[in-house]
Amino acid sequence: QVQLVESGGGLVQAGGSLRLSCAASGRTFSNYVMGWFRQAPGKEREFVAAISWSGYTSYADSVKGRFTISRDNAKNTVYLQMNSLKPEDTAVYYCNAGKTIERIRRLEYDYWGQGTQVTVSS
């Protein structure tokens, strides 16, 4: 089993940066693909990024070139570095753990956290 806890959200101005962290507990962390999705009030969940245990990454078109996902298997932690933030990025960001990057992109995951709020002001 894997339990995920997100942190690092907050209020930033447009153009600013923020780094989210996801701390995972469980002995099988390295067996999972990790990812992030986000959801704004009244909107559908949106895939953001995913990373395999070996470091292969995938991003949503809306965040390519601005966001970077990474993981530290030794620390059981996944990160999301967000640069050049836009008001459209405002949402609750959730950390996921799943079988493959493709399944994460389809929002098919085995575990998820409780989320961290990111608010970007104009």
C-alpha positions as CSV (number, residue, x, y, z in Angstrom):
1,Q,0.0,0.0,0.0
2,V,1.0,3.6,-0.6
3,Q,-0.1,6.7,1.2
4,L,0.5,10.1,-0.3
5,V,0.6,13.5,1.3
6,E,1.0,16.7,-0.7
7,S,2.5,20.0,0.4
8,G,3.9,23.2,-0.9
9,G,0.8,24.9,-2.3
10,G,0.1,28.5,-1.7
11,L,-0.7,31.9,-3.2
12,V,1.7,33.3,-5.8
13,Q,1.6,36.1,-8.4
14,A,1.4,35.4,-12.1
15,G,4.8,34.6,-13.4
16,G,6.0,33.2,-10.1
17,S,7.2,29.8,-9.2
18,L,6.2,27.1,-6.7
19,R,7.4,23.6,-5.9
20,L,5.0,21.0,-4.7
21,S,6.1,17.9,-2.9
22,C,4.4,14.5,-2.4
23,A,5.7,12.3,0.4
24,A,4.8,8.7,0.0
25,S,4.8,6.0,2.7
26,G,5.0,2.3,2.0
27,R,7.7,-0.2,1.0
28,T,6.6,-0.4,-2.7
29,F,7.0,3.2,-3.7
30,S,9.6,2.4,-6.4
31,N,7.2,0.0,-8.1
32,Y,4.7,2.8,-9.0
33,V,4.5,5.5,-11.6
34,M,3.9,8.8,-9.9
35,G,1.9,11.7,-11.2
36,W,0.0,14.9,-10.6
37,F,-3.5,16.0,-11.5
38,R,-5.4,19.1,-10.7
39,Q,-9.0,20.2,-10.3
40,A,-10.5,23.6,-10.1
41,P,-13.9,24.1,-8.5
42,G,-16.7,23.1,-11.0
43,K,-14.2,21.7,-13.5
44,E,-13.1,18.3,-14.5
45,R,-9.9,16.7,-13.3
46,E,-7.0,17.4,-15.5
47,F,-3.8,15.4,-15.9
48,V,-0.7,17.5,-15.2
49,A,2.4,15.3,-15.3
50,A,3.7,11.8,-14.6
51,I,7.1,10.2,-14.1
52,S,8.2,6.5,-14.2
53,W,10.5,5.0,-11.7
54,S,13.3,5.4,-14.2
55,G,12.7,9.0,-14.8
56,Y,10.7,9.0,-18.0
57,T,8.2,11.9,-17.9
58,S,5.0,13.0,-19.6
59,Y,3.2,16.4,-19.4
60,A,-0.1,17.9,-20.3
61,D,0.2,20.3,-23.2
62,S,-1.0,23.2,-21.0
63,V,2.1,22.9,-18.7
64,K,4.9,21.8,-21.1
65,G,7.9,24.0,-20.8
66,R,6.7,25.5,-17.5
67,F,6.3,22.5,-15.1
68,T,8.9,19.8,-14.3
69,I,8.1,16.6,-12.5
70,S,10.8,14.7,-10.7
71,R,11.1,11.9,-8.1
72,D,13.6,10.8,-5.5
73,N,13.1,7.1,-4.9
74,A,15.4,7.0,-1.9
75,K,13.3,9.7,-0.2
76,N,10.0,8.3,-1.4
77,T,9.1,11.7,-2.7
78,V,7.9,13.2,-6.0
79,Y,8.0,16.9,-6.9
80,L,6.4,19.3,-9.2
81,Q,8.3,22.4,-10.0
82,M,6.0,25.0,-11.4
83,N,7.4,28.1,-13.2
84,S,5.8,30.9,-15.1
85,L,2.6,30.3,-13.3
86,K,-0.7,31.6,-14.8
87,P,-4.1,32.3,-13.2
88,E,-5.3,29.3,-15.2
89,D,-3.1,27.1,-13.1
90,T,-5.2,27.8,-10.0
91,A,-6.5,24.5,-8.7
92,V,-6.1,21.9,-6.1
93,Y,-3.2,19.7,-7.0
94,Y,-3.2,16.0,-6.2
95,C,-0.4,13.4,-6.2
96,N,-1.2,10.0,-7.7
97,A,0.5,6.6,-7.9
98,G,-0.4,4.1,-10.6
99,K,0.7,1.3,-12.9
100,T,1.8,3.2,-16.0
101,I,2.2,6.7,-17.3
102,E,-0.6,6.1,-19.8
103,R,-2.9,5.1,-17.0
104,I,-2.0,8.1,-15.0
105,R,-2.7,10.3,-18.0
106,R,-6.1,8.7,-18.1
107,L,-6.6,9.4,-14.4
108,E,-6.4,5.7,-13.6
109,Y,-4.5,5.5,-10.4
110,D,-4.2,3.2,-7.4
111,Y,-3.5,5.8,-4.8
112,W,-4.0,9.6,-4.4
113,G,-3.4,12.2,-1.8
114,Q,-5.7,14.9,-0.3
115,G,-4.4,17.7,-2.4
116,T,-2.7,21.0,-1.9
117,Q,-4.2,24.4,-3.1
118,V,-2.4,26.5,-5.6
119,T,-3.7,30.0,-6.3
120,V,-2.2,32.3,-8.9
121,S,-3.2,35.9,-8.8
122,S,-3.0,38.3,-11.8
